[in-house]
Coordinates of C-alpha atoms in Angstrom, one line a residue:
Chain A
M1 CA 74.8 158.1 104.4
A2 CA 74.1 157.6 100.7
A3 CA 75.0 154.3 99.1
I4 CA 78.6 154.1 98.0
K5 CA 79.7 152.0 95.0
I6 CA 83.2 150.6 94.8
L7 CA 84.7 148.8 91.8
C8 CA 87.5 146.3 92.3
P9 CA 89.1 144.7 89.3
T10 CA 91.9 142.6 90.8
G11 CA 93.2 141.2 94.1
H12 CA 96.8 141.7 93.3
L13 CA 97.4 144.4 90.8
G14 CA 100.1 143.5 88.2
F15 CA 100.6 139.9 89.3
T16 CA 98.8 138.8 86.2
P17 CA 97.0 141.3 83.9
L18 CA 93.4 142.3 84.9
E19 CA 90.5 141.5 82.6
P20 CA 89.3 144.8 81.1
A21 CA 85.8 143.6 79.8
S22 CA 84.2 143.0 83.2
F23 CA 86.0 146.1 84.6
R24 CA 84.4 148.3 81.9
A25 CA 81.1 146.7 82.6
G26 CA 81.5 147.8 86.2
C27 CA 82.5 151.3 85.1
A28 CA 79.2 151.6 83.2
L29 CA 77.5 151.3 86.6
K30 CA 79.2 154.5 87.7
P31 CA 81.2 153.5 90.8
D32 CA 82.2 156.2 93.3
F33 CA 85.7 154.7 93.8
I34 CA 88.0 152.4 91.9
I35 CA 90.2 150.4 94.3
A36 CA 92.8 147.6 94.1
D37 CA 95.6 146.2 96.2
S38 CA 98.9 145.4 94.6
G39 CA 100.6 143.5 97.4
S40 CA 100.9 140.1 99.1
C41 CA 103.2 138.3 101.4
D42 CA 102.5 135.1 99.4
I43 CA 105.3 136.0 97.0
G44 CA 107.8 135.2 99.7
P45 CA 110.4 137.3 101.5
Y46 CA 112.7 138.0 98.5
P47 CA 110.9 141.0 96.9
L48 CA 110.7 142.9 100.2
G49 CA 114.2 141.9 101.4
A50 CA 115.9 142.7 98.1
D51 CA 113.5 145.5 97.3
G52 CA 112.7 143.9 94.0
Q53 CA 109.2 143.2 92.6
A54 CA 107.3 140.1 91.8
S55 CA 105.3 141.4 88.9
P56 CA 106.6 142.6 85.5
P57 CA 106.4 146.4 85.1
A58 CA 104.5 146.0 81.9
W59 CA 101.6 144.3 83.6
Q60 CA 101.6 146.8 86.5
R61 CA 101.4 149.5 83.9
H62 CA 98.7 147.7 82.0
D63 CA 96.5 147.5 85.1
L64 CA 97.2 151.0 86.3
E65 CA 96.4 152.3 82.8
V66 CA 93.1 150.5 82.5
M67 CA 92.1 151.8 85.9
L68 CA 93.4 155.3 85.7
V69 CA 91.8 156.0 82.3
E70 CA 88.4 155.0 83.5
A71 CA 88.8 156.7 86.9
R72 CA 89.7 160.0 85.3
K73 CA 86.9 159.6 82.7
L74 CA 84.4 159.1 85.6
G75 CA 86.0 161.7 87.7
V76 CA 86.2 159.4 90.7
P77 CA 89.1 158.7 93.1
M78 CA 91.3 155.7 92.5
I79 CA 93.1 154.0 95.4
I80 CA 96.0 151.5 95.1
G81 CA 97.4 149.8 98.1
S82 CA 100.7 148.0 98.7
A83 CA 102.3 149.4 95.6
S84 CA 104.5 147.1 93.5
D85 CA 104.0 143.9 95.6
T86 CA 105.7 144.9 98.7
G87 CA 104.8 148.6 99.4
T88 CA 108.3 149.8 99.9
D89 CA 109.3 153.3 99.0
R90 CA 110.6 152.0 95.8
G91 CA 107.3 150.5 95.0
V92 CA 105.4 153.8 95.7
D93 CA 107.8 155.8 93.6
Q94 CA 107.6 153.3 90.8
F95 CA 103.8 153.5 90.7
V96 CA 103.8 157.3 91.0
A97 CA 106.2 157.4 88.0
L98 CA 103.9 155.0 86.0
I99 CA 100.8 157.2 86.8
R100 CA 102.7 160.2 85.5
E101 CA 103.7 158.4 82.3
I102 CA 100.1 157.2 81.7
A103 CA 98.7 160.6 82.4
A104 CA 101.1 162.2 79.9
A105 CA 100.4 159.5 77.3
H106 CA 96.7 160.2 77.5
R107 CA 97.0 163.9 77.9
M108 CA 94.9 163.8 81.0
A109 CA 93.6 166.9 82.7
P110 CA 95.6 167.7 85.8
F111 CA 94.8 165.8 89.0
K112 CA 96.1 165.5 92.5
L113 CA 98.0 162.4 93.6
A114 CA 98.9 161.4 97.1
A115 CA 101.8 159.0 97.7
I116 CA 101.8 157.4 101.1
Y117 CA 105.1 155.9 102.2
S118 CA 105.3 153.0 104.7
E119 CA 108.8 151.8 104.7
I120 CA 110.4 151.9 108.2
A121 CA 114.2 152.0 108.7
V122 CA 115.6 149.1 110.7
S123 CA 117.6 151.8 112.6
D124 CA 114.3 153.5 113.5
L125 CA 113.0 150.2 114.9
R126 CA 116.2 149.6 116.8
S127 CA 116.0 153.0 118.4
R128 CA 112.3 152.5 119.3
A129 CA 113.3 149.1 120.9
A130 CA 116.2 150.8 122.8
R131 CA 113.6 153.3 124.2
G132 CA 111.7 150.3 125.5
T133 CA 109.1 149.9 122.8
R134 CA 108.1 146.2 122.5
I135 CA 108.2 144.7 119.0
E136 CA 105.7 142.0 119.7
G137 CA 105.8 138.7 117.8
L138 CA 102.7 137.5 116.0
D139 CA 101.6 133.9 115.3
G140 CA 103.7 132.5 118.1
R141 CA 106.9 134.3 117.2
P142 CA 109.0 135.7 120.1
D143 CA 109.4 139.5 120.4
A144 CA 112.0 140.9 118.1
D145 CA 115.3 141.5 119.7
D146 CA 118.5 143.0 118.4
D147 CA 119.4 139.7 116.6
V148 CA 116.2 139.7 114.7
L149 CA 116.6 143.3 113.7
S150 CA 120.2 142.8 112.7
R151 CA 119.0 140.0 110.4
T152 CA 116.4 142.3 108.8
S153 CA 117.4 143.9 105.5
R154 CA 114.2 145.9 105.0
A155 CA 110.9 146.5 106.7
V156 CA 107.5 148.0 106.1
A157 CA 104.7 149.1 108.4
V158 CA 101.2 148.1 107.4
M159 CA 98.8 151.1 107.3
G160 CA 95.2 151.0 108.3
A161 CA 92.6 153.3 106.8
E162 CA 93.6 156.5 108.5
P163 CA 96.5 157.8 106.3
I164 CA 94.4 157.1 103.2
Q165 CA 91.4 158.8 104.7
A166 CA 93.5 161.9 105.3
A167 CA 94.8 161.9 101.7
L168 CA 91.3 161.6 100.3
R169 CA 90.1 164.4 102.6
A170 CA 93.0 166.6 101.3
G171 CA 91.5 166.1 97.8
A172 CA 93.6 163.3 96.3
D173 CA 92.2 162.0 93.1
V174 CA 94.7 159.1 93.0
V175 CA 96.2 157.5 96.1
I176 CA 99.3 155.3 95.8
A177 CA 99.8 153.7 99.2
G178 CA 102.7 151.8 100.5
R179 CA 102.1 148.6 102.4
S180 CA 98.5 148.6 103.6
S181 CA 95.9 146.2 104.9
D182 CA 93.9 145.0 102.0
C183 CA 90.7 146.0 103.6
A184 CA 91.9 149.4 104.7
I185 CA 92.1 150.8 101.2
F186 CA 88.3 150.1 100.9
A187 CA 87.5 151.2 104.4
A188 CA 89.1 154.6 104.0
P189 CA 86.6 156.2 101.6
L190 CA 83.7 154.4 103.3
M191 CA 84.6 155.8 106.7
N192 CA 85.1 159.2 105.2
A193 CA 81.5 158.9 103.9
G194 CA 80.2 158.0 107.3
S195 CA 80.4 154.2 107.4
S196 CA 81.1 152.5 110.7
P197 CA 84.6 150.9 111.0
A198 CA 82.8 147.5 111.3
T199 CA 81.0 147.8 107.9
A200 CA 83.9 149.7 106.2
Y201 CA 86.6 147.1 107.1
Y202 CA 84.2 144.2 106.5
A203 CA 83.3 145.5 103.1
G204 CA 87.0 145.7 102.3
K205 CA 87.7 142.2 103.5
L206 CA 84.9 140.8 101.3
M207 CA 86.0 142.8 98.2
E208 CA 89.8 142.8 98.4
C209 CA 90.4 139.7 96.2
A210 CA 87.9 140.9 93.5
S211 CA 86.3 137.9 91.7
F212 CA 87.7 135.3 94.2
C213 CA 84.6 135.9 96.3
C214 CA 82.4 134.8 93.4
E215 CA 81.8 131.5 91.7
P216 CA 82.8 129.6 89.6
F217 CA 86.4 130.2 90.3
M218 CA 87.9 133.0 88.2
G219 CA 90.7 135.5 88.9
K220 CA 91.2 139.1 87.7
E221 CA 87.5 139.8 87.0
S222 CA 85.8 142.8 88.5
I223 CA 83.3 142.9 91.3
L224 CA 81.1 145.9 92.4
G225 CA 80.4 146.5 96.0
R226 CA 77.5 148.7 97.1
I227 CA 77.5 149.8 100.7
E228 CA 74.3 151.1 102.1
G229 CA 74.1 151.6 105.8
D230 CA 75.4 148.4 107.3
D231 CA 74.6 146.3 104.3
V232 CA 77.3 145.3 101.8
F233 CA 76.0 144.1 98.4
V234 CA 78.6 142.4 96.3
T235 CA 77.9 141.8 92.6
A236 CA 79.9 139.8 90.1
M237 CA 80.7 141.8 86.9
H238 CA 81.8 138.8 84.7
P239 CA 78.8 137.4 82.8
G240 CA 79.7 133.9 83.8
Q241 CA 80.1 134.6 87.5
R242 CA 77.7 134.9 90.5
C243 CA 78.3 136.2 94.0
T244 CA 76.5 133.7 96.3
P245 CA 76.3 133.4 100.1
A246 CA 78.5 130.4 99.9
S247 CA 81.1 132.1 97.7
L248 CA 81.2 135.2 99.8
A249 CA 81.2 133.5 103.1
S250 CA 83.9 131.2 102.0
H251 CA 86.0 134.1 100.8
A252 CA 85.6 135.8 104.2
M253 CA 87.6 132.9 105.7
Y254 CA 90.2 132.8 102.9
E255 CA 93.9 133.2 103.8
R256 CA 93.3 133.7 107.5
S257 CA 93.8 131.5 110.5
S258 CA 90.4 132.2 112.0
P259 CA 87.3 133.0 109.9
D260 CA 86.0 135.3 112.6
R261 CA 88.5 138.1 113.0
E262 CA 90.3 140.5 110.7
Y263 CA 93.0 142.6 112.5
V264 CA 93.8 146.1 111.4
A265 CA 95.7 148.9 113.1
G266 CA 93.4 150.1 115.8
G267 CA 91.4 147.0 116.4
Y268 CA 89.7 144.0 114.7
V269 CA 86.6 143.2 112.8
D270 CA 84.5 140.4 114.5
M271 CA 82.7 138.4 111.8
T272 CA 81.1 135.8 114.1
E273 CA 77.6 137.1 113.6
C274 CA 77.8 137.9 109.8
R275 CA 74.9 136.8 107.6
Y276 CA 74.7 136.3 103.9
E277 CA 71.7 136.4 101.7
Q278 CA 71.2 136.1 97.9
V279 CA 69.4 139.2 96.6
D280 CA 69.6 138.7 92.9
P281 CA 71.2 136.0 90.8
K282 CA 74.6 137.8 90.8
T283 CA 74.5 139.6 94.1
T284 CA 74.8 138.7 97.7
R285 CA 74.1 140.9 100.7
A286 CA 76.4 140.6 103.7
T287 CA 75.8 142.2 107.1
G288 CA 76.5 141.8 110.8
A289 CA 80.2 142.7 111.3
R290 CA 81.3 144.3 114.6
F291 CA 84.4 146.3 115.3
V292 CA 86.4 145.9 118.5
K293 CA 88.7 148.8 119.0
S294 CA 92.0 148.1 120.6
P295 CA 93.0 150.4 123.5
V296 CA 96.5 151.0 121.9
C297 CA 97.1 151.5 118.2
M298 CA 99.2 148.5 117.2
V299 CA 100.7 148.6 113.7
K300 CA 101.9 145.4 111.9
L301 CA 105.5 145.2 110.7
E302 CA 106.8 143.0 107.9
G303 CA 110.5 142.5 107.5
A304 CA 112.8 140.3 105.4
G305 CA 116.5 139.6 105.7
K306 CA 119.1 138.1 103.5
V307 CA 120.4 134.6 104.4
G308 CA 122.8 134.2 101.6
E309 CA 123.4 133.6 97.9
R310 CA 121.5 130.7 96.4
R311 CA 122.5 128.1 93.9
L312 CA 120.4 125.2 92.5
S313 CA 121.1 122.0 90.6
V314 CA 118.7 119.5 89.1
V315 CA 119.5 115.7 89.3
G316 CA 117.4 112.7 88.3
V317 CA 117.4 109.1 89.4
R318 CA 115.9 106.2 87.6
D319 CA 117.6 103.2 89.1
P320 CA 115.0 101.6 91.5
Y321 CA 117.8 100.5 93.8
T322 CA 119.2 104.0 94.1
I323 CA 115.7 105.4 94.6
A324 CA 115.0 102.9 97.3
N325 CA 118.2 103.9 99.0
I326 CA 118.1 107.6 98.3
D327 CA 118.2 108.6 102.0
R328 CA 121.5 106.6 102.4
A329 CA 122.9 108.3 99.3
I330 CA 122.0 111.7 100.6
V331 CA 123.6 111.0 104.0
W332 CA 126.7 109.9 102.2
A333 CA 126.7 113.0 100.0
K334 CA 126.2 115.3 103.0
D335 CA 129.0 113.6 105.0
R336 CA 131.4 114.4 102.1
L337 CA 130.2 118.0 102.1
G338 CA 130.7 118.3 105.8
E339 CA 134.3 117.0 105.5
R340 CA 135.2 119.5 102.9
F341 CA 133.2 122.6 103.8
G342 CA 132.5 122.2 107.5
P343 CA 129.2 121.4 109.2
I344 CA 126.0 121.9 107.2
G345 CA 123.8 124.5 108.9
G346 CA 126.9 126.5 110.0
A347 CA 128.3 128.7 107.2
Y348 CA 126.1 127.2 104.6
Q349 CA 122.8 125.3 104.1
V350 CA 122.0 122.3 101.8
Y351 CA 118.6 121.0 100.9
Y352 CA 117.7 118.0 98.7
H353 CA 114.1 118.5 97.4
L354 CA 112.9 115.0 96.4
Y355 CA 110.3 115.6 93.7
G356 CA 108.4 112.3 93.2
R357 CA 108.6 111.5 96.8
N358 CA 107.7 114.4 99.2
A359 CA 109.3 117.6 98.0
V360 CA 105.9 119.3 98.0
M361 CA 104.7 118.4 101.5
E362 CA 107.9 117.3 103.2
G363 CA 107.1 116.7 106.8
L364 CA 103.4 117.0 106.4
D365 CA 103.2 114.2 103.9
P366 CA 101.6 111.2 105.6
N367 CA 102.5 108.9 102.7
P368 CA 105.8 109.7 101.0
E369 CA 106.1 107.7 97.8
M370 CA 109.0 105.3 98.6
A371 CA 109.2 103.7 95.1
P372 CA 108.5 106.3 92.5
H373 CA 109.3 105.4 88.9
E374 CA 111.9 108.2 88.8
L375 CA 113.0 110.8 91.2
G376 CA 113.6 114.5 90.4
I377 CA 116.0 116.1 92.9
V378 CA 116.5 119.9 93.2
V379 CA 119.6 120.6 95.2
E380 CA 119.5 123.9 97.0
V381 CA 122.5 125.6 98.6
V382 CA 122.6 128.9 100.4
C383 CA 125.9 130.5 101.5
A384 CA 127.0 134.1 102.1
D385 CA 129.5 133.9 99.3
G386 CA 128.2 133.1 95.9
K387 CA 131.3 131.4 94.6
R388 CA 131.4 129.2 97.6
A389 CA 127.7 128.4 97.2
E390 CA 128.3 127.4 93.6
E391 CA 131.2 125.1 94.6
I392 CA 129.1 123.5 97.4
C393 CA 126.1 123.0 95.1
A394 CA 128.2 121.4 92.4
L395 CA 129.6 118.9 94.9
A396 CA 126.2 118.3 96.5
A397 CA 124.8 117.3 93.1
R398 CA 127.8 115.4 91.9
N399 CA 128.0 113.4 95.1
L400 CA 124.7 111.9 94.1
F401 CA 126.3 110.8 90.8
Y402 CA 129.1 109.1 92.8
A403 CA 126.9 107.9 95.7
R404 CA 128.4 104.8 97.3
L405 CA 125.7 102.2 97.8
P406 CA 126.8 98.6 98.5
D407 CA 124.8 96.7 95.8
V408 CA 124.7 99.3 93.0
K409 CA 124.9 97.8 89.5
G410 CA 125.1 101.0 87.6
T411 CA 128.7 101.7 88.3
A412 CA 129.1 104.4 85.7
G413 CA 127.0 106.9 87.7
T414 CA 124.1 106.7 90.2
A415 CA 122.3 109.7 89.0
A416 CA 121.4 111.6 85.8
L417 CA 122.6 115.2 85.7
M418 CA 120.0 117.2 83.7
S419 CA 123.0 119.2 82.7
D420 CA 126.2 119.4 84.6
E421 CA 125.7 123.0 85.8
V422 CA 124.8 125.0 88.8
L423 CA 122.0 127.5 88.3
I424 CA 122.1 130.9 89.9
G425 CA 119.0 131.4 92.0
K426 CA 117.7 134.6 93.6
A427 CA 119.4 135.2 96.9
G428 CA 117.8 133.4 99.8
Y429 CA 115.8 135.6 102.1
E430 CA 113.7 134.9 105.2
W431 CA 110.8 136.6 106.9
T432 CA 112.3 138.1 110.0
L433 CA 109.5 140.3 111.1
N434 CA 105.9 139.3 111.5
H435 CA 105.3 141.6 114.5
I436 CA 103.3 144.5 115.8
I437 CA 104.5 147.7 117.4
A438 CA 102.6 150.4 119.4
A439 CA 102.3 153.7 117.5
A440 CA 101.4 157.1 118.9
N441 CA 98.5 157.2 116.4
P442 CA 97.5 155.4 113.2
E443 CA 99.4 157.9 111.0
E444 CA 102.6 158.1 113.0
L445 CA 104.6 155.6 110.9
F446 CA 103.5 156.8 107.5
R447 CA 104.5 159.8 105.4
T448 CA 102.3 161.4 102.7
R449 CA 103.5 163.5 99.8
F450 CA 101.1 165.2 97.4
H451 CA 101.9 165.8 93.7
D452 CA 100.0 167.8 91.1
V453 CA 100.1 165.6 88.0
A454 CA 99.8 167.6 84.8
P455 CA 100.6 166.5 81.3
A456 CA 103.1 169.3 81.0
G457 CA 105.0 167.9 84.0
A458 CA 104.1 167.5 87.6
K459 CA 104.7 170.1 90.2
E460 CA 105.3 169.1 93.8
T461 CA 103.3 170.7 96.6
V462 CA 104.6 168.5 99.6
Chain B
M1 CA 81.0 99.5 97.4
S2 CA 83.8 101.8 98.4
A3 CA 83.6 104.0 101.5
T4 CA 82.5 107.6 101.2
T5 CA 85.3 110.1 101.6
L6 CA 85.7 113.8 101.9
R7 CA 86.5 113.9 98.2
D8 CA 83.0 112.8 97.5
L9 CA 81.2 115.2 99.8
A10 CA 83.1 118.5 99.8
S11 CA 83.0 121.0 96.9
T12 CA 86.2 122.7 97.9
I13 CA 89.3 121.3 99.7
R14 CA 92.1 123.8 99.7
S15 CA 95.2 125.0 101.5
K16 CA 96.8 128.5 101.5
N17 CA 99.1 130.7 103.5
A18 CA 97.5 132.6 106.4
G19 CA 100.4 135.0 106.9
V20 CA 104.0 133.9 106.6
D21 CA 104.0 131.5 109.5
H22 CA 100.8 129.5 108.9
I23 CA 99.0 127.3 106.4
T24 CA 95.3 127.3 106.6
F25 CA 93.0 124.5 105.3
D26 CA 89.4 125.0 104.2
I27 CA 86.9 122.2 103.6
I28 CA 83.7 123.7 102.1
F29 CA 80.5 121.9 101.3
R30 CA 77.9 123.0 98.7
E31 CA 75.2 120.9 100.3
R32 CA 74.3 121.7 103.8
A33 CA 73.5 118.0 104.4
N34 CA 77.0 117.0 103.5
F35 CA 78.5 119.6 105.8
E36 CA 76.4 118.4 108.7
R37 CA 77.2 114.8 108.0
V38 CA 80.9 115.4 108.2
R39 CA 80.6 117.8 111.1
D40 CA 78.5 115.3 113.1
A41 CA 80.6 112.3 112.2
K42 CA 83.6 114.0 114.0
V43 CA 86.0 112.7 111.4
L44 CA 87.6 116.2 111.2
T45 CA 88.8 117.3 114.6
R46 CA 92.0 118.7 116.0
D47 CA 93.0 115.2 116.9
T48 CA 92.1 113.4 113.7
V49 CA 93.8 116.1 111.6
A50 CA 96.9 116.0 113.7
A51 CA 97.0 112.2 113.3
L52 CA 96.4 112.5 109.5
F53 CA 99.3 114.9 109.0
R54 CA 101.3 113.1 111.7
I55 CA 102.0 116.3 113.6
E56 CA 101.8 117.4 117.2
P57 CA 98.3 118.7 117.9
A58 CA 99.9 121.9 119.3
R59 CA 100.9 122.8 115.7
I60 CA 97.2 123.2 114.9
T61 CA 96.6 126.8 116.0
D62 CA 93.0 127.1 115.0
F63 CA 90.2 124.7 114.3
V64 CA 86.8 126.1 113.5
V65 CA 83.5 124.8 112.3
F66 CA 82.2 127.8 110.3
E67 CA 78.5 127.5 109.9
P68 CA 77.8 130.5 107.6
A69 CA 80.0 129.0 104.9
N70 CA 79.2 125.3 105.5
A71 CA 82.9 124.9 106.1
I72 CA 85.4 123.4 108.4
K73 CA 88.7 125.2 108.7
F74 CA 92.0 124.6 110.5
T75 CA 95.4 126.1 110.6
I76 CA 98.8 124.5 110.9
R77 CA 101.9 126.4 112.0
R78 CA 104.8 126.1 109.6
L79 CA 108.1 124.8 110.9
R80 CA 109.8 127.6 108.9
P81 CA 108.3 130.8 107.5
S82 CA 107.2 130.7 103.8
G83 CA 109.7 131.2 101.1
G84 CA 112.9 130.9 103.1
P85 CA 115.8 128.6 102.2
G86 CA 114.7 124.9 102.2
E87 CA 111.0 125.8 102.0
H88 CA 109.0 124.1 99.2
D89 CA 105.5 125.6 98.9
V90 CA 105.7 129.3 99.0
F91 CA 101.9 129.8 98.8
G92 CA 101.1 126.8 100.9
S93 CA 98.7 125.8 98.2
Q94 CA 99.5 122.1 97.8
Q95 CA 99.2 120.7 101.3
Y96 CA 95.6 119.5 101.3
P97 CA 95.6 116.2 99.3
P98 CA 95.8 113.9 102.3
L99 CA 92.3 115.2 103.3
F100 CA 90.8 113.6 100.1
D101 CA 90.8 110.1 101.5
V102 CA 89.3 110.8 105.0
R103 CA 86.5 108.3 105.4
V104 CA 83.1 109.6 106.4
P105 CA 80.6 107.1 107.9

C-alpha cells in the first residue's frame, strides 16, 4: 500500500477552538485525510443524559469551518467522530446542519456527506436483554439489569471502524459519525487502503489527541501522521513542538487503565511490543502493534441517567474553632435535615464539599488539612423535585450558620454566607452504562444516511 | 540534605480518568537512569501506592512498569463514577499530588 497521510488538528473538536496556523502548515503537506474526534466521557454524564452539549456551538462551528474549507480545497475526505461531545443523534444532526451552513456560506461545490447515527433506544436494549442478550459490565461493573436500564435516560453505542469504512467506500467526502472509538475514525480510511487492523487502530490511538502526543505540552495544535506499511510516523506541526519517542510512548498510555491494550468493537490492539524511534527532530516512528480479534463482535455502550435536580450553595468559615470542629457542625446540620426532610440518601442527597481541606481528593487524600486558614464549603443537594432541592439546600447551608458547637464565641453566626442564595445547578446525572453487548456484526447497531450537500440546498439520497 | 523524592526525579506526574469508573496515574521519567532508580528501589508498588492513598490494594486494578515510556502506571477504581452527584474531580486530574513526596533511596 502507498503511504497515507492524515492530519489531526484537535483531540476534542469544539471543546476549545483549534489553532489554525499549525493546521494550515499541515495542509501544505497535502494530507490524504483530515480527521478529528469531538467526543469524550470526561465531560461527565450530564451532556449524554440530558442530550445537551459541553462545547459552545460557535467553537464547534469554528473548528468544522477551518477543517471543511481546507478539506474541500484539497479535495480529501474529512472524518469527524463523536459529534458534539456525546455522539447522540442530536449531535450528529447538529454537525450536519453546521456543515450545510458552512458549505453554503463558502459557496462550496457539491459534495457527499454521510451521517452515521449511534444512539440506541433504552427500549431496544431492554428487548435485547429480554431475548437473553447479556449486557456485560466493564471495569468491575455488574451486568446491566432492568433496574440499571430503567435508570438510564439515554444511551449510545460506540462504533468501530466498519460503519465509517462503508461510508467512505460509498463515496462520502465528509463523514459525521455519532459516538465512535477515537482510534476507529483514523483506522477506517487506513484499513480501506489496505492497512492491517493492528497498524490502523494503533495509528489512531497515537494520533487521536493531536498535539498531546508531542512535547512540550500544548493542546489544539495539529499533528501529521504518515502510515507506510506497518510504520506510523508522527510529526508535530507546531514550530515549537517535537514528537519524540518519550512523548509518543507516554501518550500511548494516556487515559487508559493498561498501557498495553486498546479495545475496539471486534478485538483489541496489543501494544506490548511497540517500539519508538526518533527519525528527525520533529518526527517519531512507531511500530510493532498486534491485533487480537475477538470471536464475537462486542460493542461498547455508554449510558447516563438522571438522578434529580441539583442546587448549590457556597459557605465560608474563618473561625478556627468552627474549622476545627467542622465535622461536628456538619453532623449537627445533617441531623436537622434528617428530622425535617427524612433520611439523607433516601429521597434526596446532600454533600458538603470542604475546599481547603479535602474537597478535591476526598477519600484519597492521605493528609487532609485539618486547620486551614479558612474553609470554603460548597453544599450540593440533589432531589427529584427542584423546589424541594432548593429548600433542602437553603437549610443545609443555613444550618452551618447556626451550627451548635459548645464553645463557640461567634454567637452571631458560625459561617459566612457568600450570598444568602441557592444556585440552580445542572441536573444531577450518573453514568449508568459502561457495558458491552454482542452484536450480529460491527454495523448492526449503527445507521448511515447520505446527503448531497449543495449550496443551493441539499438533497437527500438515503 | 533533604531526601530525594519522586518530585525531583520524574518529569511528569499526572492523574486522569481512564473511562468513567477509574482514575489512572502516570509517573514518567525523562532520564532512563531516574526511571531505573525508582523502578529498582521498589518505592512504587501496588502495596506502597495502596498505603500512600490509604485504600484497599484491591482498588488498584492495574499496576504496570512500562519500559517503552520510562514510566510507571497504576489505576485506581473510583468509589462512584465520574461526574455524578457528590463527585468532586470530573476529569480525575488532581489526584496525583501525594506522589510528589514519595522518598527514593
